[in-house]
XYZ file of C-alpha atoms in Angstrom:
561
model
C 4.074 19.969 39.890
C 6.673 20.197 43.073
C 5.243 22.157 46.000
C 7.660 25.542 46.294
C 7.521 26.768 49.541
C 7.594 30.773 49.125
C 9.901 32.807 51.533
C 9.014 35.806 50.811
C 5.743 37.500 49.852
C 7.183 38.727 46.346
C 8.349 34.748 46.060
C 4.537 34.166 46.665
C 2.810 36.806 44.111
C 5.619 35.674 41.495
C 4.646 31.771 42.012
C 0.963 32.298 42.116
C 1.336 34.229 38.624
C 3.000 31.576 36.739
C 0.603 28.992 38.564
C -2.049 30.966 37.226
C -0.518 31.317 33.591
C -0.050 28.010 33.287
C -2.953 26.219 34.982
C -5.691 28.045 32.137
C -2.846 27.522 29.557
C -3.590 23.826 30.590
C -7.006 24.151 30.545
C -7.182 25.643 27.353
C -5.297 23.169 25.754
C -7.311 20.269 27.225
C -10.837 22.157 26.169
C -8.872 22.211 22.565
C -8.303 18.734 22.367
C -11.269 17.750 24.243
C -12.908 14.262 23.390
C -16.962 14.969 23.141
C -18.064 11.165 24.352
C -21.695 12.065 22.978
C -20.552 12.367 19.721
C -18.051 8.944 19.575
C -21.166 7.388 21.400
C -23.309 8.240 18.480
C -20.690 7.598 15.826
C -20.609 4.212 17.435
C -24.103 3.266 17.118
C -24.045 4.744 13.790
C -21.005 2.290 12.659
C -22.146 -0.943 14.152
C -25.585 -0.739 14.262
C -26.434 0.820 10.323
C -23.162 -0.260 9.250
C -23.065 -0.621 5.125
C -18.881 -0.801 4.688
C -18.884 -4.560 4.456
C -21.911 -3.818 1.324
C -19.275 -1.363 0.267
C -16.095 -3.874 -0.019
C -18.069 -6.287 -1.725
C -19.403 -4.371 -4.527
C -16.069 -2.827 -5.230
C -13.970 -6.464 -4.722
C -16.946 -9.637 -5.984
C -18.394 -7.350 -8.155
C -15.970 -5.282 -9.441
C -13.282 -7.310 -9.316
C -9.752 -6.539 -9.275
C -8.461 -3.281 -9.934
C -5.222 -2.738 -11.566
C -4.379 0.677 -12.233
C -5.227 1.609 -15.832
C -7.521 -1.641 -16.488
C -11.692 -1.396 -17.104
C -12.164 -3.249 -13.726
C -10.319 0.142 -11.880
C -13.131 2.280 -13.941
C -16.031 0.432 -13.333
C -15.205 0.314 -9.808
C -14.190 4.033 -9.769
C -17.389 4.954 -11.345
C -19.483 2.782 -9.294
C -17.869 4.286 -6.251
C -18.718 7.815 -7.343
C -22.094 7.276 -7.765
C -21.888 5.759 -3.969
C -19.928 8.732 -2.687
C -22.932 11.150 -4.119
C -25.478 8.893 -2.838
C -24.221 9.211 0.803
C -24.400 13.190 0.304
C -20.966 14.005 -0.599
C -19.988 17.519 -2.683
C -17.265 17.589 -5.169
C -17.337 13.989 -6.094
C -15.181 13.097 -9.106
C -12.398 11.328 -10.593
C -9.353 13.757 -10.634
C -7.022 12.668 -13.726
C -3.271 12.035 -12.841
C -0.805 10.747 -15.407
C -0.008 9.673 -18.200
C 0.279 6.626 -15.667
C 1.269 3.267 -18.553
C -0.477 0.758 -20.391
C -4.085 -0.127 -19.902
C -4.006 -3.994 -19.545
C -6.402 -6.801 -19.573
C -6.631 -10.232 -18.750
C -9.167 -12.390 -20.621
C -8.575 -15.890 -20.130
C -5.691 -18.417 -19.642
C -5.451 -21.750 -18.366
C -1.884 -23.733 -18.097
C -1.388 -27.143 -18.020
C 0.551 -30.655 -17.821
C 0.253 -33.219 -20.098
C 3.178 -35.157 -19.844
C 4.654 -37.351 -18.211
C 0.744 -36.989 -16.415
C -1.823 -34.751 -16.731
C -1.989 -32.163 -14.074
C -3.472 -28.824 -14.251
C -1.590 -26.328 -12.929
C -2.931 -23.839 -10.569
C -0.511 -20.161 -11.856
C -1.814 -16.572 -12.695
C -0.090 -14.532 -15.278
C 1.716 -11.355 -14.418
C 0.388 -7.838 -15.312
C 1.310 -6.453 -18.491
C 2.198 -9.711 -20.757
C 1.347 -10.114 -24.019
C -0.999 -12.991 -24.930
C 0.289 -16.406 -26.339
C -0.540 -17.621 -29.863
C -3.048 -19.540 -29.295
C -2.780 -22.887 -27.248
C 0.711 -24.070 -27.453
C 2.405 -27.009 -25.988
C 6.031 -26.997 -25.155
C 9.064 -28.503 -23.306
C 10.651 -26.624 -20.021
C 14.102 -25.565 -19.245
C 15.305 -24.436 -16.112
C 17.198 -21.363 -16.675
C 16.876 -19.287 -13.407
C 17.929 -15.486 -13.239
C 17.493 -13.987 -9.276
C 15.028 -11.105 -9.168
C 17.180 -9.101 -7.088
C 16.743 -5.789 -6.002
C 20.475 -4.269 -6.291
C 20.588 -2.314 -10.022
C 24.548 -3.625 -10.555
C 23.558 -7.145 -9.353
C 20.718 -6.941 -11.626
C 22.561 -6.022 -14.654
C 25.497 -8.734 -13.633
C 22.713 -11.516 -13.615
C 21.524 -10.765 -16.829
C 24.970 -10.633 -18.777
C 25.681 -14.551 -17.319
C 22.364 -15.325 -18.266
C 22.638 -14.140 -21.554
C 26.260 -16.009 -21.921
C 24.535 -19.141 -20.084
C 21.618 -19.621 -22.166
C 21.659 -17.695 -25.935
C 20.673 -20.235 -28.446
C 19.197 -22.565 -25.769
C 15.565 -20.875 -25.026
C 14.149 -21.277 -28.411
C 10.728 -22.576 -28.533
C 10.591 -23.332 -24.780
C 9.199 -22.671 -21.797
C 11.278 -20.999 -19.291
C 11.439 -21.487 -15.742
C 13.186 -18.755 -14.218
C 13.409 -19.180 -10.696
C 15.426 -21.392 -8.645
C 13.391 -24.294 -7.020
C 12.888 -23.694 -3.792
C 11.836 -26.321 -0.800
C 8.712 -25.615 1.089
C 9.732 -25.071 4.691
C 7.103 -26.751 7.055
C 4.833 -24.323 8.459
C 5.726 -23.454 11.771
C 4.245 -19.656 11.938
C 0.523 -19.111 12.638
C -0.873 -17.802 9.496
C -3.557 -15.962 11.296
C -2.237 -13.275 14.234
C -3.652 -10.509 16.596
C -1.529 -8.227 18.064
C -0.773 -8.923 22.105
C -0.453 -6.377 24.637
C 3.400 -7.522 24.730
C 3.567 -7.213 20.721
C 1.853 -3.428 20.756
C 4.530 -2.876 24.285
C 7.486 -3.607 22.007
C 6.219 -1.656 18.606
C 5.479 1.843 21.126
C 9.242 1.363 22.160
C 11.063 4.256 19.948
C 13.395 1.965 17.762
C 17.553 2.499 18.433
C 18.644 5.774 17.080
C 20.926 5.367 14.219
C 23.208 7.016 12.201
C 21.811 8.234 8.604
C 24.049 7.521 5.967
C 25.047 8.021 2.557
C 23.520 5.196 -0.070
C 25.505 4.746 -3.023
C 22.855 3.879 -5.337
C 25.056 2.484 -8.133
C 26.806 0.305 -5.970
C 23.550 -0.589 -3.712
C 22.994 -4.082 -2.211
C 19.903 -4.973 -1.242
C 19.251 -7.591 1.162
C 17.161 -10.782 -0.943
C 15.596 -11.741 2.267
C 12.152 -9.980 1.893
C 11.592 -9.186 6.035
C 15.601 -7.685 5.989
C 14.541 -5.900 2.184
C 11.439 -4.470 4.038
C 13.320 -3.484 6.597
C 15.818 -1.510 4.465
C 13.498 -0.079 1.954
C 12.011 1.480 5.522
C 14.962 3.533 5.545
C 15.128 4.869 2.126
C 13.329 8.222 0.898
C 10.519 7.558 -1.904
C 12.588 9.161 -4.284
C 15.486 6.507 -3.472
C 13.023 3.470 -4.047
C 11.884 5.381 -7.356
C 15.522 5.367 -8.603
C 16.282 1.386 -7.501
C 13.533 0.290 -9.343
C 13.400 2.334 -12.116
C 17.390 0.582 -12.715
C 15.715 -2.672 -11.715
C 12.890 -2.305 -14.531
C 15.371 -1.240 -16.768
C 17.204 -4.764 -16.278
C 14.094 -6.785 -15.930
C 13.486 -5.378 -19.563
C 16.412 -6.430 -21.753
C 15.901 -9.966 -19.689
C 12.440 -9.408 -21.183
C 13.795 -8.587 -24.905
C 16.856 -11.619 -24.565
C 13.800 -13.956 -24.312
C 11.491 -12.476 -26.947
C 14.564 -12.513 -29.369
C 15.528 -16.561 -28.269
C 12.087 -17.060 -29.426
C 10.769 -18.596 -25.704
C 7.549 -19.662 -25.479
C 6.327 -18.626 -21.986
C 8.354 -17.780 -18.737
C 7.305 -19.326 -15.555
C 8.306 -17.933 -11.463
C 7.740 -19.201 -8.351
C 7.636 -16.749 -5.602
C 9.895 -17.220 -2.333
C 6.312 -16.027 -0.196
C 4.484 -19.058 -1.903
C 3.242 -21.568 0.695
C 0.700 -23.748 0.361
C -0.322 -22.995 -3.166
C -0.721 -19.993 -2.979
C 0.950 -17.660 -6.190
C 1.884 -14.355 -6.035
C 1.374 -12.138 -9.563
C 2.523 -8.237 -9.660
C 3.922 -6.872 -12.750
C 6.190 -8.847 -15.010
C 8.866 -6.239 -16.276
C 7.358 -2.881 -16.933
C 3.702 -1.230 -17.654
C 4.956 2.203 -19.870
C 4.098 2.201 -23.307
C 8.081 2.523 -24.329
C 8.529 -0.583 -23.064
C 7.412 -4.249 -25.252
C 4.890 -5.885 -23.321
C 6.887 -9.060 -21.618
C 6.713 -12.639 -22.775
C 3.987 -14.827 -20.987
C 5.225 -14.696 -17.869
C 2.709 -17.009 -15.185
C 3.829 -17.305 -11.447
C 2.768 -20.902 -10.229
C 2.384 -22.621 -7.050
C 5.530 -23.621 -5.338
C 4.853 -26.927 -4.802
C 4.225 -27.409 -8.761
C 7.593 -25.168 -9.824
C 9.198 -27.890 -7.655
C 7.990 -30.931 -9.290
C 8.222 -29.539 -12.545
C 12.345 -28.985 -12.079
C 12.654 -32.165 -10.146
C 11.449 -34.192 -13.212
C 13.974 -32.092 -15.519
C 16.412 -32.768 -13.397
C 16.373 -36.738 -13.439
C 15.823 -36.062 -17.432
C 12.111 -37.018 -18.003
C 10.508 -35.740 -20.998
C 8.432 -32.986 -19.733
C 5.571 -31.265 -21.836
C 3.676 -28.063 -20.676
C 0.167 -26.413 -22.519
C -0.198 -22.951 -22.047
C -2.700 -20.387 -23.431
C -3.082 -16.742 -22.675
C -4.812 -14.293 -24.351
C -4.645 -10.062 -22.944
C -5.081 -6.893 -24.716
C -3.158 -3.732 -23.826
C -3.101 -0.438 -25.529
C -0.039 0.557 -27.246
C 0.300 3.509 -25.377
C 0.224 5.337 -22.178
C -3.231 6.083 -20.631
C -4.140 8.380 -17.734
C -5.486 7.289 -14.166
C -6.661 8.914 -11.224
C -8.148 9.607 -7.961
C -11.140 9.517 -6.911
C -11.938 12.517 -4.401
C -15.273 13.683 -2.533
C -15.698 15.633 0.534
C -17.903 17.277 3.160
C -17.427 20.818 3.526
C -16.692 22.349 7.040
C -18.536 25.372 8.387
C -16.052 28.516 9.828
C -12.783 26.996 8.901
C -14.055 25.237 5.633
C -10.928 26.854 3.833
C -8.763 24.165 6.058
C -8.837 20.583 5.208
C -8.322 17.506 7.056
C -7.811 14.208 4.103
C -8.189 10.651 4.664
C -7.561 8.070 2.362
C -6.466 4.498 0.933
C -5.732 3.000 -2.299
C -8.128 1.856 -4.772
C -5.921 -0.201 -7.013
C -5.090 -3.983 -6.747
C -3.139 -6.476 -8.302
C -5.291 -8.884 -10.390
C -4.616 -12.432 -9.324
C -7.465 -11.999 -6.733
C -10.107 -9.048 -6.020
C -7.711 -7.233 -4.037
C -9.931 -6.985 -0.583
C -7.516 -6.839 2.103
C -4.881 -4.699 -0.500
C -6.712 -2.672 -0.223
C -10.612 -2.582 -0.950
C -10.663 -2.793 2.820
C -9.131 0.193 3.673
C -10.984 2.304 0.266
C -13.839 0.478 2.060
C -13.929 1.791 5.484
C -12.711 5.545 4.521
C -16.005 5.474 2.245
C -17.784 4.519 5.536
C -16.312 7.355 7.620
C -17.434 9.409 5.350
C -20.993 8.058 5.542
C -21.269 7.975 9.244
C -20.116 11.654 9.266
C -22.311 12.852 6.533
C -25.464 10.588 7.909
C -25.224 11.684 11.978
C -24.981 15.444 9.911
C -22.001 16.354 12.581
C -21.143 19.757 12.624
C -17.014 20.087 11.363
C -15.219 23.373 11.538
C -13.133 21.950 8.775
C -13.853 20.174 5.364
C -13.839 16.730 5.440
C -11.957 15.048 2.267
C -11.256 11.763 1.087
C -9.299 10.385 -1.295
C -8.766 7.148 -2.915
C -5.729 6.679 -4.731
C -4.730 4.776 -8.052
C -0.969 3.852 -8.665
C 0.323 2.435 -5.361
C 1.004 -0.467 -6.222
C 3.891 1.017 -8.782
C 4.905 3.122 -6.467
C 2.408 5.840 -4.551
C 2.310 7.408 -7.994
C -1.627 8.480 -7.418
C -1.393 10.259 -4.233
C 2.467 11.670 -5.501
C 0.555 13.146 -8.489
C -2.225 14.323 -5.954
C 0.221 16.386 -3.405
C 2.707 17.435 -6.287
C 0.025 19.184 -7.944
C -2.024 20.197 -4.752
C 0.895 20.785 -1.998
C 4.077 21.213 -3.255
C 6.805 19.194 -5.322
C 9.017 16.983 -3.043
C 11.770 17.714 -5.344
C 11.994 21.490 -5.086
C 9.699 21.762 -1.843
C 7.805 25.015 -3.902
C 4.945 24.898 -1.553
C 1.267 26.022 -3.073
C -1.383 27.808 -0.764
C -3.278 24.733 -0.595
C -0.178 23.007 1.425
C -0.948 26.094 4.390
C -4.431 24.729 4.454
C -4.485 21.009 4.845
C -4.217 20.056 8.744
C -3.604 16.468 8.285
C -3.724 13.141 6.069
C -4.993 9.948 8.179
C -4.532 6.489 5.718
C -5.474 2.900 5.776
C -3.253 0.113 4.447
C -2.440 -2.696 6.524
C -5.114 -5.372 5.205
C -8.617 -5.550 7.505
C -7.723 -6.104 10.632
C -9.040 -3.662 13.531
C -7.338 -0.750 14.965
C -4.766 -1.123 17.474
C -3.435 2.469 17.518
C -1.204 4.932 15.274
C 1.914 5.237 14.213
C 3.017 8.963 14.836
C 5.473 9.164 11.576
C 8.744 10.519 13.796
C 6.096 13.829 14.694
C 6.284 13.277 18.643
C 3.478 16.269 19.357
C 1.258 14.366 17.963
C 1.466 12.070 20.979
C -1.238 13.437 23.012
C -3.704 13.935 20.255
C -3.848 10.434 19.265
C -3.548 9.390 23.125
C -7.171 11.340 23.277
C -8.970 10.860 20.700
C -8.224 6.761 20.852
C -8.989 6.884 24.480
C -12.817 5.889 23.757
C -12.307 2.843 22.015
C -9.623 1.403 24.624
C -12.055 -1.376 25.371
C -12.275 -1.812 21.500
C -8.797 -2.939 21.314
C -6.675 0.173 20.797
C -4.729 3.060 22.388
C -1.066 2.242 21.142
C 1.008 4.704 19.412
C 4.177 4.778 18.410
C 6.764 7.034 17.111
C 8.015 4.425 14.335
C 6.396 4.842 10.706
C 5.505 1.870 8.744
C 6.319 2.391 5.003
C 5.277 1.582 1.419
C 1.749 3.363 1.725
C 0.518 6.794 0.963
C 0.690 8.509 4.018
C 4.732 9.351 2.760
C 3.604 11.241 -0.152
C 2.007 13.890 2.559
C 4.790 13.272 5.312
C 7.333 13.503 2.023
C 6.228 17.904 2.047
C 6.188 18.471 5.481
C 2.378 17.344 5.980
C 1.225 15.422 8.676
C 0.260 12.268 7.476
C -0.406 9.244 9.627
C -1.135 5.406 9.290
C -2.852 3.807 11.834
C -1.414 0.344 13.508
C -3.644 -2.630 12.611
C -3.836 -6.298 13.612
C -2.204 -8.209 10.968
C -4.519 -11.068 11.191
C -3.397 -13.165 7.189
C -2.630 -10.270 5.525
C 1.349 -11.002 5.381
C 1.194 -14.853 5.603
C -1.866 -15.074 2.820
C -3.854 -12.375 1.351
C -0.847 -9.878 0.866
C -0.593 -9.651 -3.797
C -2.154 -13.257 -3.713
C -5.010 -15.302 -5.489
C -6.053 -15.260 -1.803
C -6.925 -11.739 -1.433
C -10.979 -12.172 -1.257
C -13.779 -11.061 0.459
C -14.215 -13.654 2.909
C -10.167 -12.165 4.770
C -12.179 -8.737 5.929
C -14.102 -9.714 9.030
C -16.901 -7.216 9.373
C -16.113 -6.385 13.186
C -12.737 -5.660 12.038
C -14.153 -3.079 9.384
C -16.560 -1.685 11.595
C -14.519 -1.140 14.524
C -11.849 0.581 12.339
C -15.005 2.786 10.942
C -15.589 4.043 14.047
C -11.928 4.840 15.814
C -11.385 6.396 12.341
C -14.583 8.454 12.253
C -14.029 9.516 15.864
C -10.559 10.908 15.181
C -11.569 13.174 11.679
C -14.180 14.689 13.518
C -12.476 15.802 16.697
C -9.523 16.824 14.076
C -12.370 18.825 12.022
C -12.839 20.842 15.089
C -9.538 21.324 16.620
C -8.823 24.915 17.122
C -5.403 24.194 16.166
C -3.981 22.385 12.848
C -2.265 19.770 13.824
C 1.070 20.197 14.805
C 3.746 19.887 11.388
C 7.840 18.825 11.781
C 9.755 21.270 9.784
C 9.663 21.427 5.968
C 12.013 18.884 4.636
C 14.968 20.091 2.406
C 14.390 19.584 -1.149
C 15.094 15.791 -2.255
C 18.974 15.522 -4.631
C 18.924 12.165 -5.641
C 21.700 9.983 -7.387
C 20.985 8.090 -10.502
C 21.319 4.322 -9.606
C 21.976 3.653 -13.243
């Protein structure tokens, strides 16, 4: 504050009252937001010294398994994980039904292989939601590739050339569907921590830009997946809904053209493939109104590539593939499972925290995202074990249906908050002071991103101050995307995701046979515990909520079909 110099002895009184007025307004705030050091010191012992989340992660992930929405694994775990929940202490534990979400699906067995011109077996994992082969059968290849764009009218273009290109060609064959594509040499690490330059550049507000109108019908999306990431970032949920709901669309008459030619199997190999690694999500669509897709397997790069070289200098080529799944024949609920630890004199108030339980099935989804189910289960242990007193209930919630599209946590605030589409608030949406997720893989916590909501700024500067010598402290205005913290931030909530070190998650683990147990280091998880912890519980006794942006205006989308 600039020293005034006062003239007269009015000019004096006047100054000395506003000094006044604003020095214990100062001091009031800072005894709000005031960061109790005994209590992070004991949440800290409690975390690293009596730590069970790494216990946690594998029972849900070796265990378990993987945990696609709507499959037995996702139950077992869920159940398993309620049990846990009540074991730590927890009121209110149960599984909260959402839907109808799409097919259950299940994969039993399948093995794929070469047998001429040599025998190889091929390392592949089917994709979600395809229908099982009959029996062992051995067949020749073609190379017919179609480009899984993202653009609705590019989409639908593709598929009418394909459909000239190949009709009366597919029968009885296996289908390779993607264009070969060299293996660059590896040049990126595939393991990285953030530096203090990297975290400089991310708390740098990105260059403001104009919003503007998308023409869904006419949308391009970039194909290169950093630049598509990067785009999809500026896109409302809704909007994403819309493209891929037109995409799926697409992807399923590809899906019927194939079953009709009377194709064998289909086969993919994924662009993010790099040393033989595959990548398996859903093959065309999971509802019930849908066929369940052709045998669709996504297979190493390096083996796509060898496959369509020897095609393409005309050797005979002979594939053996079996697959067997079952899958109901009609839609199924899911849902979330939810828990909490109720507050004392502002119990009616909530603060949430959460992550999503589901996975894709080609590995035991750890780092996507048993890691981040996994730690919120531990803050909620550490608070309910050190028996810290919280003005407000405690929550958490651990969401099914991400991985199609935040559908569990959607269903959640829709029927809890208010509807995105007509922004009808309920009462509960007055009561919840804030939404904190985790969903960046298992690496430690470098900070928070503040989701545009700039007086937020100081709180986070706070409440991360303790674990500064734990690695973070950054925050940022940007928002990352694609996890559930939008469904809160998509009603006018605050919702946050915290910045995390990337370590493999992008390079390896990220929807890959890769995504295991052993990519969660434990000081990772536990540090994340802690910082985590440390910020519900001085959030639980804020005398404040936390600080909202205004209400959004209700969401008028365009069809993209």
């Amino acid at each position: 504050m600039q020293r005034i110099r006062a003239v007269a002895v009015w000019g004096v009184l006047v100054f000395a009252a506003v000094f006044t007025s604003s020095s214990v307004a100062q001091a009031q705030q800072t005894s709000r937001d005031h960061v109790d050091l005994s209590v992070v010191q004991r949440i800290k012992t409690e975390a690293f010294d009596h730590s069970q989340v790494m216990d946690t992660l594998s029972m849900i992930t070796d265990r378990y398994g993987p945990r696609l929405t709507g499959s037995v694994e996702a139950q077992e775990a869920a159940d398993w994980t309620v049990e846990r929940l009540k074991g730590y202490g927890l009121r209110n534990v149960h599984l909260e039904a959402w839907g109808p979400f799409g097919r259950n699906w299940e994969l039993q067995e399948y093995s794929l292989e070469m047998v001429e011109p040599r025998y190889s077996h091929l390392r592949a994992t089917p994709l979600a939601w395809t229908r099982s082969t009959t029996g062992t059968m051995t067949a020749e290849p073609i190379l017919a590739p179609v480009a899984r764009t993202f653009s609705p009218k590019k989409a639908q273009d593709d598929l009418d050339k394909f459909i000239v290109t190949y009709h009366g060609k597919l029968q009885g064959k296996i289908v390779l569907l993607s264009d070969p594509d060299p293996v660059p040499p590896a040049t990126d690490p595939l393991f990285k921590r953030d530096s203090d330059a990297d975290l400089a550049e991310m708390s740098k507000a990105p260059t403001p830009t104009q919003k503007v109108r998308i023409d869904l019908k006419n949308l391009q999306v970039p194909e290169d997946p950093q630049k598509r990431r990067q785009f999809f970032s500026t896109l409302t949920e809704d909007q994403i809904d819309q493209i891929f709901d037109a995409v799926k669309e697409v992807r399923s008459k590809l899906n019927d053209f194939l079953v009709q030619e009377g194709a064998v199997a289909g086969f993919i190999s994924d662009a993010r493939a790099k040393g033989g690694l595959t990548f398996a999500e859903q093959a065309f669509a999971y509802e019930a109104k849908y066929p369940l897709a052709l045998p669709v397997f996504s297979v190493t790069r390096e083996q796509y590539n060898r496959i369509a070289r020897l095609i393409a200098k005309k050797q005979t080529v002979k594939l053996r593939v079996n697959l067997k799944t079952t899958a109901s024949d009609k839609d199924v609920d899911s849902f979330n499972i939810i828990g909490e630890i109720p507050g004392g004199a502002k119990k009616d108030e909530v603060i949430m925290i959460g992550a999503h339980f589901d996975s894709w099935h080609g590995a035991t989804g750890a780092t996507d995202n048993g890691a981040g189910s996994a730690v919120m289960i531990e803050v909620m242990r550490i608070l309910q074990a050190l028996n810290l007193k919280m003005d407000r209930t405690v929550r958490v919630g651990l969401w099914t249906g991400e991985e199609e599209g935040l559908l569990g946590s959607k269903a959640y605030v829709t029927k809890h908050f208010a509807d995105p589409v007509t922004m009808k608030t309920t009462a509960e949406h007055a009561k919840l002071a804030g939404y904190f997720n985790l969903d960046n893989g298992a690496g430690e916590i470098r900070g928070a991103y503040l989701q545009g909501n700039d007086m937020m700024r100081p709180l986070f500067e706070e409440w991360l101050a303790p674990f500064r010598d734990l690695g973070t402290g950054s925050v940022t205005i940007r928002n990352t995307g694609g996890t559930d913290h939008l469904s809160f931030d998509a009603v006018g909530l605050p919702g946050f995701q915290f910045i995390q070190d990337e370590l493999d998650y992008m390079n390896v683990t990220h929807h890959s046979d890769m995504d295991t147990y052993d990519h969660a280091p434990p000081a990772d998880m536990m540090q994340a515990s802690a910082v985590i912890a440390s910020v519900v519980y001085h959030a639980a006794n804020r005398a404040e909520m936390l600080p909202r942006k205004p209400l959004p205006e209700p969401q008028r989308v365009e069809s993209a079909k």
